[in-house]
CSV table of C-alpha atoms in Angstrom, one decimal:
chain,number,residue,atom,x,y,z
A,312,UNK,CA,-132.7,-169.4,5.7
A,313,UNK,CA,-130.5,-168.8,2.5
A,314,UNK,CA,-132.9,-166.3,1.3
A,315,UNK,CA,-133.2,-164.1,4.6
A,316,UNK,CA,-129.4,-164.1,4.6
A,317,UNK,CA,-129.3,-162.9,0.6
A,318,UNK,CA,-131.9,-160.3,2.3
A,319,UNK,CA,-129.9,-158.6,5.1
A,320,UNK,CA,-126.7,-158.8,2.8
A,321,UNK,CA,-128.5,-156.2,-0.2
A,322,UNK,CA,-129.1,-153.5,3.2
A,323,UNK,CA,-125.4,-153.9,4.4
A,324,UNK,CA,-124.1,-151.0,2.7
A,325,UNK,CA,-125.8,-147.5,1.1
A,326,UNK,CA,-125.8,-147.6,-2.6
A,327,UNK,CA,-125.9,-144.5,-5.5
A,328,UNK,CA,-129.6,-146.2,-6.2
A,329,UNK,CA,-130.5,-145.2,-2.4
A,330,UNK,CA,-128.9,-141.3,-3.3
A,331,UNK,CA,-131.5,-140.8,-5.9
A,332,UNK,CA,-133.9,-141.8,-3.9
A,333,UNK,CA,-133.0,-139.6,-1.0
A,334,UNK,CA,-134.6,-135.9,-0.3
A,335,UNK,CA,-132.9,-133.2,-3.0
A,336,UNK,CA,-131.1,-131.4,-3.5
A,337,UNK,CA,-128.5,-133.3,-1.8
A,338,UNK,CA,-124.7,-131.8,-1.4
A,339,UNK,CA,-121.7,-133.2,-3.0
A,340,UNK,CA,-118.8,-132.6,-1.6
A,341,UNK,CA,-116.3,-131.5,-4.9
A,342,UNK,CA,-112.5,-133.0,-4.1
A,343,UNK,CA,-113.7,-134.1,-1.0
A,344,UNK,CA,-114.6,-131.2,1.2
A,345,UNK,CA,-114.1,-129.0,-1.4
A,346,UNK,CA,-111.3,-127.6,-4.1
A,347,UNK,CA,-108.4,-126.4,-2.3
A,348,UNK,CA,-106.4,-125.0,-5.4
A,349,UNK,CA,-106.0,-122.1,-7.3
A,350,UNK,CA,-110.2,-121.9,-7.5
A,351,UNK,CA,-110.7,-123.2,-3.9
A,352,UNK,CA,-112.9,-120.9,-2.0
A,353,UNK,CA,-112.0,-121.7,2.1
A,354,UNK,CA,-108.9,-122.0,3.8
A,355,UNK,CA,-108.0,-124.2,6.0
A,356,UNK,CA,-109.9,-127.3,5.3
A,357,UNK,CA,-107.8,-130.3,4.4
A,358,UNK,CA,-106.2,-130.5,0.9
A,359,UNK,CA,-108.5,-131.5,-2.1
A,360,UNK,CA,-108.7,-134.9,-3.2
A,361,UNK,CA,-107.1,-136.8,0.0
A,362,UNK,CA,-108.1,-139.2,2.7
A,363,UNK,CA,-109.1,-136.1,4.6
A,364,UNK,CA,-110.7,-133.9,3.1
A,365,UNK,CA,-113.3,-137.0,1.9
A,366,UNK,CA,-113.8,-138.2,5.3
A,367,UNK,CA,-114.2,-134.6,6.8
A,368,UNK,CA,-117.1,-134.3,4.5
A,369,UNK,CA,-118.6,-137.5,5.3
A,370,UNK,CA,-117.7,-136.9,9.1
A,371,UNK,CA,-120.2,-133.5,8.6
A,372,UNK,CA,-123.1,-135.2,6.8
A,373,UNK,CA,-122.4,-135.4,3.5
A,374,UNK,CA,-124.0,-138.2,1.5
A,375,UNK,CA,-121.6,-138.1,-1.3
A,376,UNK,CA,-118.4,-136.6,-2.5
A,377,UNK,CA,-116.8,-136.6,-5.7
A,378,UNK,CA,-113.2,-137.1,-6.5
A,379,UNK,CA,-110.8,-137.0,-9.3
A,380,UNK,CA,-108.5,-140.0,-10.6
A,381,UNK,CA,-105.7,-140.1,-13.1
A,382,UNK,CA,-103.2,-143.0,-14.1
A,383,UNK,CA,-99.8,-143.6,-12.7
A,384,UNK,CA,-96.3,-144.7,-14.4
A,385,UNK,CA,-97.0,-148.4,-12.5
A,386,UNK,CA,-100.8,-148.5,-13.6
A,387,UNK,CA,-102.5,-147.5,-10.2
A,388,UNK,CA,-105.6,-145.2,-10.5
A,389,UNK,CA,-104.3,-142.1,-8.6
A,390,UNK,CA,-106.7,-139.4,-6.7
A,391,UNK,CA,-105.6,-135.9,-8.1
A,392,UNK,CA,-107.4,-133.7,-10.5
A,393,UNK,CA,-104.6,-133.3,-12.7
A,394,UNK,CA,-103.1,-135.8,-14.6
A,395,UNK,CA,-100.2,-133.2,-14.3
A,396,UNK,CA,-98.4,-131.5,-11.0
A,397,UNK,CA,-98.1,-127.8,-10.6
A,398,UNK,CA,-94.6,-128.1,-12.2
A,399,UNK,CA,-96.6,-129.6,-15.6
A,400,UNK,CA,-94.5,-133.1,-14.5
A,401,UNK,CA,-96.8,-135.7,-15.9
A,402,UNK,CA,-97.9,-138.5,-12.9
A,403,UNK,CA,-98.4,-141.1,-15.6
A,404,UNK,CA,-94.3,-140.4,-15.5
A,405,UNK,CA,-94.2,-141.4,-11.9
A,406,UNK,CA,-94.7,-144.3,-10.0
A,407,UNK,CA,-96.6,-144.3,-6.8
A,408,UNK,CA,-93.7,-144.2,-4.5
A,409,UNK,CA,-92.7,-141.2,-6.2
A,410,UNK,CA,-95.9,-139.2,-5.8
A,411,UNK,CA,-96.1,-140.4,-2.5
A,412,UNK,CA,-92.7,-138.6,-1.9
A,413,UNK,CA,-93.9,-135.4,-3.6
A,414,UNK,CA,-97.4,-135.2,-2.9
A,415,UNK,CA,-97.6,-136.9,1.1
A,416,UNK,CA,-101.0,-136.7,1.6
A,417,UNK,CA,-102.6,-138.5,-1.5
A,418,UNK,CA,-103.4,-142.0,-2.1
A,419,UNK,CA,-104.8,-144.8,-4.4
A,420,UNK,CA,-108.2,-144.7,-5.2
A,421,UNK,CA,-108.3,-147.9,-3.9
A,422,UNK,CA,-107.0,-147.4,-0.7
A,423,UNK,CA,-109.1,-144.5,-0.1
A,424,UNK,CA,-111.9,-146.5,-1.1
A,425,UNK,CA,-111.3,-149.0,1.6
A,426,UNK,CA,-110.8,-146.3,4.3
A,427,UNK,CA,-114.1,-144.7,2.8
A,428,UNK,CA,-116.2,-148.1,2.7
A,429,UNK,CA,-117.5,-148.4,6.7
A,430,UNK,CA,-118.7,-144.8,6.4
A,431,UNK,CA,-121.4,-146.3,3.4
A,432,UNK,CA,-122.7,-148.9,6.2
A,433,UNK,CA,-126.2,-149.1,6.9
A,434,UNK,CA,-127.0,-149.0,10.3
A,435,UNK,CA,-129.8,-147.1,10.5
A,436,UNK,CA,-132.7,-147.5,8.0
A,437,UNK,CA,-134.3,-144.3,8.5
A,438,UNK,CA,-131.2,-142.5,8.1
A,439,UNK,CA,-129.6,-140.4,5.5
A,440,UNK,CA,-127.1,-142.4,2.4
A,441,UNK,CA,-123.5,-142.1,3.5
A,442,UNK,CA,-120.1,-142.9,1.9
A,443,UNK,CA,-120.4,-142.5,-1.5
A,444,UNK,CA,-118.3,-141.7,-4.4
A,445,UNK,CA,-118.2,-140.3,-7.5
A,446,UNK,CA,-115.2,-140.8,-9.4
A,447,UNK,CA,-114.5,-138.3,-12.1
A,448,UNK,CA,-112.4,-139.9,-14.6
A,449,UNK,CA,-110.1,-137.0,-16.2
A,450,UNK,CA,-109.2,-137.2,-19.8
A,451,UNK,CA,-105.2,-137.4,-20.4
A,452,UNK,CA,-104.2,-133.9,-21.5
A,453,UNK,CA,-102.0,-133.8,-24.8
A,454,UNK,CA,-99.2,-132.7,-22.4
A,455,UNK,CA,-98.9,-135.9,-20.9
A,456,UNK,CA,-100.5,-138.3,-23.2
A,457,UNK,CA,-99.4,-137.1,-26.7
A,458,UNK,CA,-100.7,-140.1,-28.6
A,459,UNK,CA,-104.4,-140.4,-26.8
A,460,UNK,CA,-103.3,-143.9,-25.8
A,461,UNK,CA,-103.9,-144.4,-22.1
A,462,UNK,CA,-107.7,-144.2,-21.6
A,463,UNK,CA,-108.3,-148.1,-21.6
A,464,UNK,CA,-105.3,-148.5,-19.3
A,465,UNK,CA,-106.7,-145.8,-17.0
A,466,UNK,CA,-110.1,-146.9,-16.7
A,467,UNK,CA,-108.9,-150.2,-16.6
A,468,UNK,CA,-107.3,-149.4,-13.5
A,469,UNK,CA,-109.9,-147.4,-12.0
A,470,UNK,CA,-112.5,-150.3,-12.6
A,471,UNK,CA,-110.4,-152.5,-11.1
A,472,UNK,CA,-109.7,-150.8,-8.1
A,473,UNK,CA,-113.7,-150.2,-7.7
A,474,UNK,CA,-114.2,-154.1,-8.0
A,475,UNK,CA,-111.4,-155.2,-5.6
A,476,UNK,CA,-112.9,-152.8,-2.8
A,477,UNK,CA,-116.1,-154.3,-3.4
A,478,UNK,CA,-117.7,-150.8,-4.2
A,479,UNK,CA,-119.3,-151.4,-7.6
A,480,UNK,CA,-122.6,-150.4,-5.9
A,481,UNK,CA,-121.2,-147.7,-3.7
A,482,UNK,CA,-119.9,-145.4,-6.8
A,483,UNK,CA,-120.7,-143.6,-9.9
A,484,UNK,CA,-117.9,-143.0,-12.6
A,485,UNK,CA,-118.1,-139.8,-14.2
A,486,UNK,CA,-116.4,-138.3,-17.1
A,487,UNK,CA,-116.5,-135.7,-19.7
A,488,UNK,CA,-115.2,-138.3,-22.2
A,489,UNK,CA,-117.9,-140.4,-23.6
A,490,UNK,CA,-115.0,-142.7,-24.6
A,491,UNK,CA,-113.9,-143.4,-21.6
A,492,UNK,CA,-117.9,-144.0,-20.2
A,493,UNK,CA,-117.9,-146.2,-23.1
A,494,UNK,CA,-115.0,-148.4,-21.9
A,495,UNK,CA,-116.2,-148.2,-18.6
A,496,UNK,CA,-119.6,-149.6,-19.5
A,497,UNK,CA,-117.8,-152.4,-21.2
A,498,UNK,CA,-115.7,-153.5,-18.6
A,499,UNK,CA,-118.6,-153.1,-15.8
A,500,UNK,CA,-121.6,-152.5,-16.9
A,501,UNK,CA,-123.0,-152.5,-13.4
A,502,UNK,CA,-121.5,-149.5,-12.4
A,503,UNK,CA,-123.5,-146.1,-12.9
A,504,UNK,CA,-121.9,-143.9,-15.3
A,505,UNK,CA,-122.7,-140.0,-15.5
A,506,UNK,CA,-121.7,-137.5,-18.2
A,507,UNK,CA,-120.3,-134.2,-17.5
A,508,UNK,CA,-120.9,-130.8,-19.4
A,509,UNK,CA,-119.0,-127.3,-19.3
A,510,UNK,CA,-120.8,-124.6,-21.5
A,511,UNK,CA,-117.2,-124.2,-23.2
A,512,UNK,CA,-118.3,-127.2,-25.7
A,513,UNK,CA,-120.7,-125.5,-27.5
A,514,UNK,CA,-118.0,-123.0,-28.3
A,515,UNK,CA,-116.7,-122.4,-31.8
A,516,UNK,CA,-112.4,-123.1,-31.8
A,517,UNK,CA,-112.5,-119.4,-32.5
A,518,UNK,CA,-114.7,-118.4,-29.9
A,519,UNK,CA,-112.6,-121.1,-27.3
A,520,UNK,CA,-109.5,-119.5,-28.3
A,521,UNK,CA,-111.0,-116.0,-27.3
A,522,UNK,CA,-112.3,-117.4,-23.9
A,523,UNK,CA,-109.2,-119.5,-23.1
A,524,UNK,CA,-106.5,-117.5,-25.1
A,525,UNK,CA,-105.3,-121.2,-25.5
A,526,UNK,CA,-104.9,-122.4,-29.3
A,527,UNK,CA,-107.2,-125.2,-30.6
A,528,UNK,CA,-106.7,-127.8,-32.6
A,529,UNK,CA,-109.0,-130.3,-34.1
A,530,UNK,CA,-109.1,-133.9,-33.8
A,531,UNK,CA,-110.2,-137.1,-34.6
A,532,UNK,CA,-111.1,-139.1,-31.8
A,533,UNK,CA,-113.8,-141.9,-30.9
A,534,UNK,CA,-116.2,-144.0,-33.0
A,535,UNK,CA,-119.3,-141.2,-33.6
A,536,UNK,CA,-117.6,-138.9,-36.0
A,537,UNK,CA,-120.6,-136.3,-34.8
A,538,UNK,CA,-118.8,-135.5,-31.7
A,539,UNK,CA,-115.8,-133.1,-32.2
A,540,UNK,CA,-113.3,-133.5,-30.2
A,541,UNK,CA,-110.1,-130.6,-29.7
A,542,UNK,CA,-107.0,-130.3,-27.6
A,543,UNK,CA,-107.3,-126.9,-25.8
A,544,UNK,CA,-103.5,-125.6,-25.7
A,545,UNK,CA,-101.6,-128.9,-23.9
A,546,UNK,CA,-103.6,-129.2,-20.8
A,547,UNK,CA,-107.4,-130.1,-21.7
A,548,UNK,CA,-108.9,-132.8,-24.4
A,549,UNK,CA,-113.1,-132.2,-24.7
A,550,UNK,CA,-115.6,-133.6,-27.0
A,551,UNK,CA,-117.6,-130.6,-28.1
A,552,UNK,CA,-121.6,-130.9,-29.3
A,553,UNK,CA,-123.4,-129.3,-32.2
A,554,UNK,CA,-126.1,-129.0,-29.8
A,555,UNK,CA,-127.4,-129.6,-26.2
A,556,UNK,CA,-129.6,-132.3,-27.8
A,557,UNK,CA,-126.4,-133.7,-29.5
A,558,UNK,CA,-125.2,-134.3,-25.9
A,559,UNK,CA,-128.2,-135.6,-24.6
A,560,UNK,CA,-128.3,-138.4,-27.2
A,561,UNK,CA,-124.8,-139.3,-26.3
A,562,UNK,CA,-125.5,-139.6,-22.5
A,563,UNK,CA,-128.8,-141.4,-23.4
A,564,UNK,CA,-127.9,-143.7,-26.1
A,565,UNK,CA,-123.7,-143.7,-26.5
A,566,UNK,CA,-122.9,-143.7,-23.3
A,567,UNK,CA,-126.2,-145.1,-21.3
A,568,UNK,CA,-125.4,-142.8,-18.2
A,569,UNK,CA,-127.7,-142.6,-15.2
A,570,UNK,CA,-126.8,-139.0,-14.0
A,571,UNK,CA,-125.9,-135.6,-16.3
A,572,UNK,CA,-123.4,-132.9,-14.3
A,573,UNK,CA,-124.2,-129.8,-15.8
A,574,UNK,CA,-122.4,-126.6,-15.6
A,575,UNK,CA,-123.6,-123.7,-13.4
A,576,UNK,CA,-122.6,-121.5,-16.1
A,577,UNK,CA,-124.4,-122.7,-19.0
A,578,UNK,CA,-127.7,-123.2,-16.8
A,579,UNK,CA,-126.8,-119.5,-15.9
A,580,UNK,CA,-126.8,-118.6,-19.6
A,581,UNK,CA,-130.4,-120.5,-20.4
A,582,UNK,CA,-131.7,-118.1,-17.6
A,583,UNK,CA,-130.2,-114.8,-18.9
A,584,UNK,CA,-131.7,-116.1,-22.3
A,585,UNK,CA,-135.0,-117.3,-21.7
A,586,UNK,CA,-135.9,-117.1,-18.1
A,587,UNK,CA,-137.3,-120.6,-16.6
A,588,UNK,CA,-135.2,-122.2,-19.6
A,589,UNK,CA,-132.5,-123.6,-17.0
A,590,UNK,CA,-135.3,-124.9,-14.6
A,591,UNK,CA,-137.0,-126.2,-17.5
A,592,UNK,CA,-133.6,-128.2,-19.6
A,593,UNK,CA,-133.4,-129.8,-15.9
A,594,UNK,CA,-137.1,-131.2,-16.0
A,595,UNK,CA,-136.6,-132.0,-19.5
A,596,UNK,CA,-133.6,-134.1,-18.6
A,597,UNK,CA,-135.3,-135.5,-15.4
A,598,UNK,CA,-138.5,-136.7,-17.5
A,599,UNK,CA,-135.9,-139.0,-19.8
A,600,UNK,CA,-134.7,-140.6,-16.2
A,601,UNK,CA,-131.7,-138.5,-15.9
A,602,UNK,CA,-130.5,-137.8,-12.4
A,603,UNK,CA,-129.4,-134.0,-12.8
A,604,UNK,CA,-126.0,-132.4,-10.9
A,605,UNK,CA,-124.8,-129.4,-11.1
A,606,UNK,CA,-121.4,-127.6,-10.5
A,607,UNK,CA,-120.0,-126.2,-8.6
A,608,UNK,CA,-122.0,-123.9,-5.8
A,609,UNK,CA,-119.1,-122.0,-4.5
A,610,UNK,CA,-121.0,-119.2,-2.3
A,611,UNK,CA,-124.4,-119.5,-0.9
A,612,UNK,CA,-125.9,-117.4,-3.7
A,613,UNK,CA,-124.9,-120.0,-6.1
A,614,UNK,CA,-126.1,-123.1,-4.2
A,615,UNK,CA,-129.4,-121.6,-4.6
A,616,UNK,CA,-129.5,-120.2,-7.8
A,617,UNK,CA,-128.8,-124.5,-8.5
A,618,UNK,CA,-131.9,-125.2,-6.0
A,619,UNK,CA,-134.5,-123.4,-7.5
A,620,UNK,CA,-133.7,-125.0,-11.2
A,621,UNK,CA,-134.5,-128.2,-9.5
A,622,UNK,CA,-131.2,-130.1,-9.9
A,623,UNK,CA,-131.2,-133.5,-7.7
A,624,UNK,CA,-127.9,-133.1,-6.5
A,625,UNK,CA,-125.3,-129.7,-6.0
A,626,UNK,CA,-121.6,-130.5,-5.8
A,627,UNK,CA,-120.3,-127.6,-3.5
A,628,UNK,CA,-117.0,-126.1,-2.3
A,629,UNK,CA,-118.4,-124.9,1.2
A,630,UNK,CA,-119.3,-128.6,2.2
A,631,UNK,CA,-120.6,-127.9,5.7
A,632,UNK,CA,-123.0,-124.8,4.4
A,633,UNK,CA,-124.7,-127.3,2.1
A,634,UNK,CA,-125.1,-130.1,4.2
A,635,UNK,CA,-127.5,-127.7,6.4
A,636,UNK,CA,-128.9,-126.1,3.0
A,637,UNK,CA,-129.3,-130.0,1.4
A,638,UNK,CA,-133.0,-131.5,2.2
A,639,UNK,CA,-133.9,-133.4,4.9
């Protein structure tokens, strides 16, 4: 019949929904299978953010892997965690043939995404989600986006590139910019959205300058004139909050995002401060129907430092150690 055919298609593929409902903590695997730059803990695995590295994680078990996406000189969403090459030439300078010349073994998110999509088939109903992606949509630095002009082009391209591989269901887009989570709720609402948090916002400029040794500077930016936003020397733009409430109203309410990514570092400094304060800021968010991450688990120590807090999922450099650490 029609409606047994409707049926089997809503089981073809794995979907974020299934994730959350899957045994935590569960590993991500960060860039793929794991950050192979300057903070990269392993050798030898396949470079970050490539074909490779994302199907070596989903090849050992991994559920889920998160990669990064910027904006190209032709409009493609690009898979790099930079929106800048080691040189600091900007890639929204470039076209794709051109980083393809310089940078070999990167793609398009959407052709990874096709290559990815067989491993998020269903074929067994008892076993564990496979083959999906969280895209981390990285704020254009002042460097290479002077006027703060390219977000809706850039998440215009990543949305569409999500939509034409038919993996609205398949994904979560994640972001430290509730702007751009804002955009991408308006042009598809369907797709999760998660917001992500580094203890540096809750840092004065002075006290950012001391930590960074990179100037600040103020600026106006977005429609809630409570969040204040700085440029962080010419590499980083970030919202900052009054308060960890402040961001949680903004996830909750501005933004409407499924999942929070919280930093291993401010959960660290809840502990020091108050101890069960980390595991309890995790409930907390988990009673308001958050799904809680935290990053990144880059030695065994840290991975469970993340478990016992009770966070739902762990993006991790050492992919293959978490996969046999995750729960069944």
């Amino acid at each position: 019949s029609k409606s047994s055919k409707s049926s089997k298609a809503t089981v073809d593929y794995w979907k974020m929904a299934d994730l959350r409902e899957s045994a935590n903590p569960y590993a991500i695997g960060h860039r793929g299978f794991g950050a192979t730059d300057d903070s990269g803990v392993l050798d030898g695995i396949p470079t970050e953010n490539t074909i490779d590295s994302v199907l070596a994680a989903f090849d050992v078990g991994a559920r889920v892997v998160e990669i990064d996406v910027v904006l190209t000189a032709d409009g493609n969403a690009f898979v790099d965690h930079d929106d800048f090459l080691a040189d600091f030439s900007c890639i929204n300078q470039m076209t794709t043939d051109d980083l393809k010349q310089v940078l070999p073994e990167s793609t398009t998110l959407f052709e990874l995404l096709k290559i990815v999509q067989p491993y998020a088939r269903r074929r067994n109903i008892d076993a564990d989600p496979s083959g999906l992606v969280i895209i981390d949509v990285k704020t254009p630095s002042p460097l290479c986006d002077p006027n703060d002009d390219t977000e809706e082009e850039l998440m215009k391209a990543v949305v569409y590139d999500i939509q034409k591989a038919r993996m609205t269901e398949q994904v979560e887009i994640q972001s430290y910019s509730p702007v751009l989570l804002v955009l991408a709720h308006s042009l598809a609402p369907e797709i999760p959205r998660a917001l992500l948090l580094n203890a540096i916002q809750f840092l004065t400029p002075e006290q950012t300058e001391d930590a960074t040794g990179l100037s600040v500077t103020l600026i106006e930016k977005g429609d809630n004139p409570d969040i204040q936003w700085a440029e962080i020397g010419q590499l980083f733009r970030l919202p900052g909050y009054a308060s960890f409430e402040q961001f949680v109203f903004t996830a909750a309410t501005t933004v409407v995002a499924t999942t929070v990514s919280i930093d291993k570092l401010f959960l660290g400094q809840a502990e020091q401060t108050v101890t069960g304060s980390g595991a309890g800021i995790v409930a907390g968010l988990q009673s308001q129907g958050f799904t809680v991450h935290g990053w990144t688990a880059q030695s065994t120590d840290e991975w469970l430092f993340l478990q016992q807090l009770g966070v739902d999922g762990i993006f991790t450099d050492l992919v293959a150690e978490g996969i046999d650490l995750q729960a069944d």
